[in-house]
XYZ file of C-alpha atoms in Angstrom:
563
model
C -0.119 0.149 -0.105
C 2.884 2.296 0.802
C 4.607 1.558 -2.495
C 1.275 2.234 -4.372
C 0.876 5.533 -2.642
C 4.295 6.630 -3.806
C 3.694 5.462 -7.393
C 0.378 7.461 -7.276
C 2.468 10.495 -6.345
C 5.011 9.886 -9.071
C 2.106 9.314 -11.702
C 0.103 12.241 -10.835
C 2.915 14.483 -11.048
C 2.899 13.725 -14.980
C -0.650 15.215 -15.076
C -1.978 18.342 -13.821
C -5.990 19.063 -13.401
C -5.137 22.537 -14.575
C -4.172 21.521 -18.028
C -7.687 21.055 -19.142
C -7.974 24.912 -18.281
C -4.998 25.651 -20.419
C -6.465 23.492 -23.348
C -9.973 25.090 -23.019
C -8.613 28.576 -23.001
C -6.489 28.015 -26.241
C -9.647 26.555 -27.919
C -11.532 29.594 -26.987
C -8.933 31.887 -28.353
C -8.544 30.102 -31.535
C -10.938 27.232 -32.364
C -14.530 27.888 -30.740
C -16.542 30.059 -33.128
C -18.799 31.359 -30.200
C -16.045 32.931 -28.366
C -14.707 36.689 -28.677
C -12.728 37.824 -31.653
C -9.057 38.473 -31.942
C -8.006 41.784 -33.948
C -11.546 42.418 -35.272
C -11.860 38.934 -36.844
C -14.590 36.451 -36.113
C -13.273 33.557 -38.188
C -12.402 30.529 -35.848
C -10.724 27.304 -37.001
C -14.037 25.353 -36.658
C -15.427 27.539 -39.614
C -12.706 26.503 -41.964
C -14.152 24.748 -44.800
C -12.005 25.659 -47.773
C -8.173 26.473 -48.373
C -9.188 30.162 -48.556
C -10.794 30.023 -45.264
C -7.584 28.558 -43.991
C -5.588 31.264 -45.444
C -7.986 33.950 -44.019
C -7.976 31.983 -40.538
C -4.101 32.219 -40.407
C -3.955 35.691 -41.635
C -6.518 37.233 -39.363
C -6.695 35.068 -36.432
C -3.603 32.916 -35.853
C -0.733 35.459 -36.697
C -2.342 38.238 -34.550
C -2.526 35.818 -31.621
C 0.920 34.611 -31.907
C 2.522 38.102 -32.630
C 0.709 40.711 -30.512
C 1.683 44.352 -30.973
C -0.610 46.539 -28.837
C -1.855 46.160 -25.307
C -5.543 45.853 -24.560
C -5.442 49.841 -23.850
C -4.030 50.498 -27.258
C -0.697 50.953 -25.967
C 2.253 49.468 -28.017
C 3.764 46.476 -26.252
C 7.398 46.317 -25.263
C 10.037 43.882 -26.612
C 9.886 41.658 -23.645
C 6.045 41.531 -23.773
C 6.205 40.740 -27.464
C 7.761 37.346 -26.727
C 4.231 36.233 -25.303
C 1.117 35.646 -27.140
C -2.096 37.676 -27.200
C -3.228 36.601 -23.763
C 0.133 37.579 -22.320
C 0.197 34.430 -20.215
C 1.865 31.950 -22.557
C 5.548 32.226 -23.823
C 5.993 31.535 -27.436
C 8.693 29.162 -27.961
C 9.829 29.940 -31.425
C 7.656 30.700 -34.545
C 5.046 28.391 -36.097
C 5.247 26.445 -39.413
C 2.996 25.059 -41.939
C 3.748 21.516 -43.012
C 2.151 20.026 -46.144
C 1.654 16.319 -47.338
C 0.675 15.615 -50.933
C -0.578 12.877 -53.087
C 0.984 11.308 -56.154
C -0.246 12.577 -59.516
C -1.301 9.601 -61.847
C -2.729 9.179 -65.172
C -6.124 7.383 -65.167
C -8.951 6.433 -67.832
C -12.492 6.301 -67.315
C -14.880 4.328 -69.403
C -17.016 6.612 -71.817
C -15.198 9.728 -70.514
C -11.693 9.324 -71.722
C -8.331 10.096 -70.152
C -8.096 12.370 -66.884
C -5.313 13.082 -64.300
C -6.111 11.488 -61.162
C -4.899 12.510 -57.706
C -5.222 9.483 -55.350
C -5.707 9.251 -51.646
C -2.656 9.802 -49.529
C -0.466 6.820 -48.311
C 2.714 7.086 -46.407
C 4.171 4.636 -48.732
C 3.070 6.560 -51.900
C 3.516 10.116 -50.879
C 4.906 13.042 -53.249
C 8.527 13.352 -52.021
C 9.941 15.228 -55.259
C 11.679 18.726 -54.925
C 9.919 21.585 -56.917
C 10.506 24.949 -57.799
C 8.255 27.955 -56.915
C 4.452 27.292 -57.591
C 5.229 23.657 -58.282
C 7.077 23.908 -61.195
C 9.373 21.251 -62.079
C 13.357 21.715 -61.904
C 15.621 23.082 -62.874
C 14.584 26.324 -61.238
C 14.962 30.079 -62.329
C 18.454 31.305 -61.138
C 18.344 33.586 -57.980
C 14.830 32.307 -56.997
C 15.929 31.318 -53.616
C 17.423 34.842 -53.045
C 14.295 36.819 -53.997
C 11.767 34.401 -52.728
C 10.764 34.148 -49.044
C 9.157 30.679 -49.604
C 11.814 29.037 -51.746
C 12.363 26.157 -49.193
C 8.619 25.527 -48.751
C 8.701 23.664 -52.221
C 11.265 21.094 -51.246
C 10.424 17.850 -49.517
C 12.023 17.273 -45.985
C 12.231 13.985 -44.462
C 10.786 13.062 -41.063
C 14.398 12.212 -39.906
C 15.529 15.516 -40.424
C 12.829 17.302 -38.316
C 12.139 14.748 -35.693
C 8.793 13.951 -37.070
C 6.462 10.951 -36.321
C 3.346 9.697 -38.106
C 0.087 11.531 -37.092
C -3.338 9.877 -37.387
C -6.038 12.240 -38.592
C -9.801 11.834 -39.012
C -9.425 10.778 -42.550
C -5.954 9.127 -42.937
C -2.535 8.807 -41.274
C 0.168 11.061 -42.450
C 3.971 11.070 -42.266
C 6.095 12.985 -40.136
C 7.918 14.823 -43.054
C 6.729 17.015 -45.904
C 7.007 20.339 -47.463
C 7.665 22.974 -44.730
C 6.877 26.659 -44.788
C 8.951 28.249 -42.222
C 7.862 31.537 -40.619
C 9.723 33.888 -38.174
C 9.268 35.715 -34.880
C 7.756 38.799 -36.695
C 4.278 39.985 -37.584
C 5.132 41.652 -40.688
C 7.437 39.086 -42.156
C 4.883 36.233 -41.248
C 2.315 37.976 -43.211
C 4.431 38.540 -46.239
C 5.437 34.770 -46.026
C 1.655 33.803 -45.848
C 0.974 36.016 -48.978
C 3.576 34.419 -50.933
C 2.215 31.167 -50.270
C -1.176 32.141 -51.453
C 0.081 33.987 -54.368
C 1.858 31.004 -55.829
C -0.977 28.406 -54.776
C 1.009 26.520 -52.335
C -2.415 24.676 -51.304
C -3.537 22.911 -54.604
C -5.424 19.825 -55.723
C -2.521 17.315 -54.734
C -2.674 18.802 -51.222
C -3.963 16.090 -48.694
C -3.073 17.664 -45.360
C -1.689 20.894 -43.902
C -0.143 20.817 -40.446
C -0.091 24.303 -38.594
C 2.158 23.696 -35.626
C 3.639 25.931 -32.769
C 4.766 25.477 -29.269
C 3.727 27.548 -26.040
C 5.061 27.496 -22.652
C 2.967 28.548 -19.539
C 5.526 30.053 -17.295
C 2.957 29.955 -14.162
C 2.239 26.328 -14.419
C 5.353 25.046 -15.795
C 3.932 23.222 -18.763
C 4.850 23.134 -22.457
C 1.765 23.047 -25.008
C 2.340 21.754 -28.324
C -0.459 22.592 -30.676
C -1.316 21.185 -33.935
C -4.110 22.221 -36.346
C -4.703 19.371 -38.876
C -6.592 20.466 -42.067
C -7.407 17.421 -44.266
C -8.103 17.715 -47.894
C -9.707 14.308 -48.819
C -9.560 13.030 -52.426
C -13.371 13.247 -52.310
C -13.282 17.144 -51.897
C -14.149 19.333 -48.862
C -12.046 20.040 -45.746
C -11.851 18.087 -42.447
C -10.398 19.981 -39.711
C -9.170 18.813 -36.289
C -7.158 20.007 -33.498
C -4.472 18.347 -31.202
C -3.400 20.201 -28.088
C -0.787 18.113 -26.145
C 0.174 19.844 -22.875
C 3.314 18.119 -21.151
C 5.668 18.943 -18.387
C 9.247 18.163 -19.393
C 10.833 19.684 -16.059
C 9.360 17.515 -13.161
C 11.849 18.658 -10.258
C 11.135 22.272 -10.094
C 10.544 23.606 -6.288
C 9.688 21.798 -3.259
C 7.131 19.781 -4.845
C 9.665 18.701 -7.516
C 12.045 17.489 -4.740
C 9.322 15.577 -3.267
C 8.423 13.981 -6.595
C 12.271 13.095 -6.993
C 12.304 11.434 -3.662
C 9.294 9.375 -4.529
C 10.868 8.435 -7.843
C 13.898 7.074 -5.880
C 11.637 5.187 -3.468
C 9.758 3.709 -6.421
C 13.121 2.675 -8.082
C 14.438 1.148 -4.879
C 11.149 -0.887 -4.197
C 11.044 -2.279 -7.744
C 14.620 -3.343 -7.511
C 13.945 -5.299 -4.358
C 10.868 -6.698 -5.812
C 12.624 -7.939 -8.918
C 15.303 -9.514 -6.858
C 12.635 -11.200 -4.797
C 10.909 -12.611 -7.987
C 14.356 -13.753 -9.538
C 14.850 -15.781 -6.261
C 11.288 -17.256 -6.538
C 11.964 -18.170 -10.167
C 15.377 -19.857 -9.294
C 13.525 -21.891 -6.731
C 10.208 -22.811 -8.425
C 11.060 -22.327 -12.278
C 8.337 -22.748 -14.574
C 5.704 -23.475 -11.960
C 5.581 -19.526 -11.283
C 3.754 -19.181 -14.675
C 0.758 -21.156 -13.608
C -0.031 -18.721 -10.758
C -1.952 -15.638 -11.804
C -0.385 -13.314 -9.381
C 3.183 -14.189 -10.301
C 2.288 -13.357 -13.857
C 0.961 -10.011 -12.773
C 4.168 -9.352 -10.791
C 6.477 -10.138 -13.694
C 4.408 -7.914 -16.015
C 4.812 -5.073 -13.549
C 8.442 -5.407 -13.567
C 8.561 -5.550 -17.211
C 6.410 -2.550 -17.734
C 8.200 -0.547 -14.960
C 11.868 -1.054 -16.720
C 10.100 -0.116 -20.085
C 8.930 3.087 -18.563
C 12.214 3.798 -17.013
C 14.120 3.565 -20.417
C 11.155 5.833 -21.722
C 11.753 8.350 -18.843
C 15.457 8.428 -19.896
C 14.850 8.900 -23.232
C 12.187 11.689 -22.765
C 14.818 13.590 -20.643
C 17.522 13.097 -23.361
C 14.967 14.492 -25.982
C 14.076 17.452 -23.895
C 17.570 18.231 -23.358
C 18.484 18.238 -27.197
C 15.146 20.293 -28.061
C 15.987 22.942 -25.628
C 19.502 23.081 -26.790
C 18.455 23.574 -30.226
C 16.095 26.105 -29.363
C 18.797 28.260 -27.373
C 21.001 28.108 -30.346
C 18.209 29.098 -32.877
C 15.559 31.039 -31.114
C 14.180 32.518 -34.352
C 13.484 29.120 -36.032
C 10.887 26.462 -35.341
C 11.967 23.511 -32.966
C 9.772 20.479 -33.263
C 8.353 19.299 -29.898
C 5.837 17.037 -31.432
C 8.112 13.957 -30.759
C 8.492 14.883 -26.833
C 4.756 15.422 -26.571
C 4.157 12.013 -28.125
C 6.739 10.344 -26.214
C 5.356 11.813 -23.112
C 1.924 10.505 -24.170
C 3.258 6.963 -24.672
C 5.081 7.178 -21.426
C 1.929 8.074 -19.460
C 0.337 5.299 -21.188
C 2.644 2.817 -19.730
C 2.678 4.334 -16.446
C -1.012 3.973 -16.468
C -0.841 0.132 -17.073
C 1.642 -0.007 -14.271
C -0.846 1.802 -12.024
C -3.665 -0.432 -13.082
C -1.758 -3.849 -12.613
C -0.382 -2.655 -8.948
C -3.863 -1.545 -8.069
C -5.119 -5.000 -9.115
C -2.399 -6.835 -7.448
C -3.732 -5.359 -4.067
C -6.766 -7.589 -4.629
C -4.288 -10.561 -3.859
C -5.009 -10.080 -0.097
C -8.556 -10.874 -0.690
C -7.759 -14.341 -1.762
C -7.410 -15.250 2.013
C -11.140 -15.188 2.195
C -13.013 -18.092 0.791
C -16.048 -16.283 -0.187
C -14.169 -13.812 -2.371
C -12.596 -16.868 -3.972
C -16.016 -18.049 -5.030
C -15.996 -15.417 -7.824
C -13.215 -17.028 -9.375
C -14.733 -20.329 -8.998
C -17.819 -19.291 -10.744
C -15.892 -18.046 -13.708
C -13.826 -21.365 -13.650
C -17.009 -23.278 -13.564
C -18.793 -21.622 -16.571
C -15.713 -20.695 -18.674
C -16.586 -23.143 -21.430
C -20.167 -22.263 -21.759
C -19.187 -18.506 -21.481
C -16.807 -18.917 -24.383
C -19.586 -20.603 -26.419
C -22.092 -17.804 -25.890
C -19.316 -15.168 -26.350
C -18.458 -16.706 -29.753
C -22.367 -16.405 -30.776
C -22.393 -13.108 -29.621
C -19.397 -12.123 -31.807
C -20.887 -13.394 -34.833
C -23.962 -11.661 -34.543
C -22.559 -8.589 -33.568
C -20.237 -8.511 -36.556
C -23.193 -9.345 -38.850
C -25.036 -6.183 -37.512
C -22.043 -3.983 -37.806
C -21.430 -5.068 -41.325
C -25.115 -4.470 -42.262
C -25.371 -1.086 -40.663
C -22.107 0.015 -42.341
C -23.237 -1.015 -45.883
C -26.988 0.149 -45.498
C -26.383 3.485 -43.559
C -22.626 4.387 -44.101
C -23.304 6.769 -47.047
C -25.802 8.664 -44.799
C -24.661 8.899 -41.331
C -21.481 9.697 -39.716
C -22.146 7.089 -36.977
C -21.945 4.312 -39.584
C -19.253 5.646 -42.031
C -16.706 2.831 -41.402
C -16.656 -0.619 -39.681
C -14.945 0.844 -36.834
C -17.192 3.625 -36.123
C -20.253 1.277 -36.549
C -19.132 -1.056 -33.909
C -18.641 1.841 -31.367
C -22.189 2.868 -32.342
C -23.557 -0.598 -31.498
C -21.547 -0.722 -28.448
C -23.248 2.504 -27.346
C -26.632 1.178 -28.156
C -26.038 -1.713 -26.044
C -25.367 0.474 -22.860
C -28.278 2.557 -23.775
C -26.786 5.596 -25.432
C -28.282 4.940 -28.960
C -28.711 7.419 -31.900
C -31.901 6.013 -33.429
C -33.428 9.494 -34.301
C -30.910 9.966 -37.228
C -31.235 6.293 -38.174
C -35.021 6.697 -38.449
C -34.785 9.823 -40.363
C -32.698 8.319 -42.854
C -34.374 4.921 -43.297
C -37.776 5.014 -41.827
C -38.687 1.352 -42.513
C -35.316 -0.298 -42.892
C -33.849 1.558 -39.865
C -36.722 0.615 -37.530
C -36.454 -3.087 -38.737
C -32.703 -3.117 -38.142
C -32.873 -1.626 -34.581
C -35.682 -4.064 -33.590
C -33.734 -7.211 -34.673
C -30.642 -5.905 -33.025
C -32.404 -5.448 -29.877
C -34.201 -8.830 -30.150
C -31.215 -11.069 -30.777
C -28.452 -9.112 -29.053
C -29.832 -7.752 -26.045
C -32.902 -10.105 -25.435
C -31.614 -13.698 -26.459
C -27.785 -13.692 -26.472
C -27.422 -11.308 -23.197
C -30.082 -13.597 -21.591
C -28.249 -16.464 -22.317
C -25.052 -15.275 -20.821
C -26.940 -14.277 -17.572
C -28.426 -17.583 -17.183
C -24.979 -19.391 -17.855
C -23.648 -17.236 -14.951
C -26.533 -17.895 -12.627
C -26.156 -21.638 -13.074
C -22.538 -21.355 -11.994
C -23.340 -19.186 -9.047
C -25.938 -21.812 -7.938
C -23.596 -24.588 -8.022
C -20.829 -22.764 -6.451
C -22.986 -21.646 -3.548
C -24.083 -24.953 -2.811
C -20.423 -26.233 -2.003
C -19.743 -25.848 1.542
C -17.115 -22.938 2.536
C -13.999 -24.546 3.666
C -12.623 -21.678 6.019
C -14.092 -18.486 7.249
C -10.572 -17.255 8.370
C -10.132 -14.149 6.125
C -8.183 -11.044 5.818
C -10.126 -9.313 8.804
C -8.922 -12.272 11.067
C -5.186 -11.790 9.757
C -4.977 -8.118 10.387
C -6.715 -8.313 13.597
C -4.260 -11.111 14.908
C -1.428 -8.945 13.552
C -2.756 -5.972 15.473
C -3.200 -7.883 18.807
C 0.180 -9.349 18.580
C 1.993 -5.976 17.755
C 0.005 -4.102 20.518
C 0.713 -7.013 22.966
C 4.494 -6.991 22.331
C 4.520 -2.963 22.695
C 2.618 -3.241 25.953
C 4.614 -6.013 27.316
C 8.014 -4.151 26.665
C 6.843 -0.946 28.176
C 4.686 -1.955 31.038
C 7.542 -2.749 33.736
C 5.283 -1.749 36.595
C 3.343 -5.061 36.097
C 6.617 -6.943 36.412
C 7.593 -5.442 39.518
C 4.085 -5.898 41.066
C 4.590 -9.762 40.495
C 7.730 -9.893 41.936
C 6.349 -8.481 45.291
C 3.431 -10.888 45.382
C 3.739 -13.705 47.855
C 2.728 -16.198 45.211
C 5.421 -15.116 42.979
C 7.838 -17.999 42.326
C 11.316 -17.551 40.735
C 12.441 -19.862 38.002
C 15.623 -20.250 39.830
C 14.167 -22.452 42.538
C 13.549 -25.364 40.337
C 14.759 -26.916 37.102
C 12.884 -27.536 33.970
C 13.202 -30.319 31.296
C 12.309 -29.100 27.822
C 11.473 -31.984 25.219
C 11.290 -30.647 21.486
C 9.499 -32.842 19.102
C 9.155 -32.009 15.424
C 5.848 -32.970 13.764
C 4.732 -31.856 10.320
C 7.468 -29.522 9.798
C 6.543 -27.277 13.158
C 8.334 -27.567 16.292
C 6.306 -28.485 19.322
C 7.523 -27.671 22.751
C 6.080 -29.720 25.871
C 7.176 -28.463 29.336
C 7.722 -31.497 31.629
C 6.773 -31.066 35.488
C 9.626 -29.826 37.636
C 11.668 -32.156 39.748
C 10.876 -30.208 43.138
C 7.527 -29.923 44.401
C 5.946 -26.542 44.424
C 4.860 -24.974 47.552
C 1.085 -24.995 47.728
C -0.999 -22.317 48.854
C -2.879 -23.082 52.351
C -6.697 -23.371 51.891
C -9.050 -22.412 54.400
C -11.506 -25.484 55.759
C -15.006 -25.030 53.952
C -18.003 -24.622 56.318
C -20.955 -26.638 55.579
C -24.031 -24.943 56.450
C -27.276 -26.916 56.982
């Protein structure tokens, strides 16, 4: 319990309840359309529906937010205050950048319509990685173009290895970590010139499949970095799919008194897991493969493996943070990528969450002392084969309904647009959170029939069968006699009585002196004892034989008989 409490302290230091406020504040400033405007603009990111809207949002909303010039009262900001964004709370860590992923151009032919030029869907294995001149012209380029054009580097492909990039999954597809990068600078006027240059030469065209708008902020008051990504997808079917990724993370854990406390907790956890690992190694040397047959030993080994993986990731995160901050200190006017650190921190917290989960589950091991608690496991063991059969039938019927729903309603409803979304929709229907109103409006007859048979087969028949199977197992197990009622409560109570008894016996010297002064007190020096030790069933039994000398007996008064 102590180890788990210390582990909780370490895990919660990587998350802060105030981070939601940071995320909500940034969404109100840039994303949500019903919030107040910045710089006289009312266009927010959730209103972006085309490439023209994206250019307008960057020009009228994002750039004024990142590069403020005036205070709320109209006074011009000083140089040190212009390092912050519009809210004057978050520090801007370098400029922003735009990163574009493009599809490959291929010739195609349609029957009765002739030849066309097709731009297929994006794929990491088939993305466009050629270098171009300005306005996507083929090479060779005009001499002096890199000198007189601010965006000459934005038409060259950059590998993900060179910019510490990682693949990102959007709402429509998964995109690589490289691409065509338009670098901005930490200046309001030059940022406008760069954006106008991109718009002039049609940097976003038909082959564009995704635009990543990325920048990093640092909240000084909360000691938290925030990496923000606005992903604008341009699918091959047309239109725009906009999504936002706001990832707060805390790279510097050991700051202030609380940071020192977290550091001590990390040392305690490290020592505890090392001792725990040595103990399990000794058990493995003694019992070998028999340990794998015990459920709790398997849980312990998983905890050890996950902990050492998390330790390696913790060290890797520390190394990457130092590299990124050193790069930013040397080039403060250039964009430094923190996306890999934010993703690494998120993955580290996933492993840490699994460790917390398994360690908390491991506390349930003490409940195995109680026979009635063990009956739960006996019920599952008794009906395991029948439950597996019911589960196979449930999965087959469930997959049939998922496929049917996607094929019939997928072109009309977002809740059935693919197989994964259809499966989650039906899971919500099982727990009572359904969306039948849209289903009935799209297909009045077929939708009602589909939902009726779904409830009939999955909820009424199959779920009832599974409940009946469990009830049979519970009835059989409850008829068996309870072997022992000695449980964890008895163990804790006996431990408490023994500990308190030792403390009282060691501290209460007045009782011993009172016994010595008693006339019935007999010293052990007046007679000898013969101790015979016999070993039976690997336990030592001690018998005290009668002393060789007769003990003085207390005189008894003659009883009076009253008639």
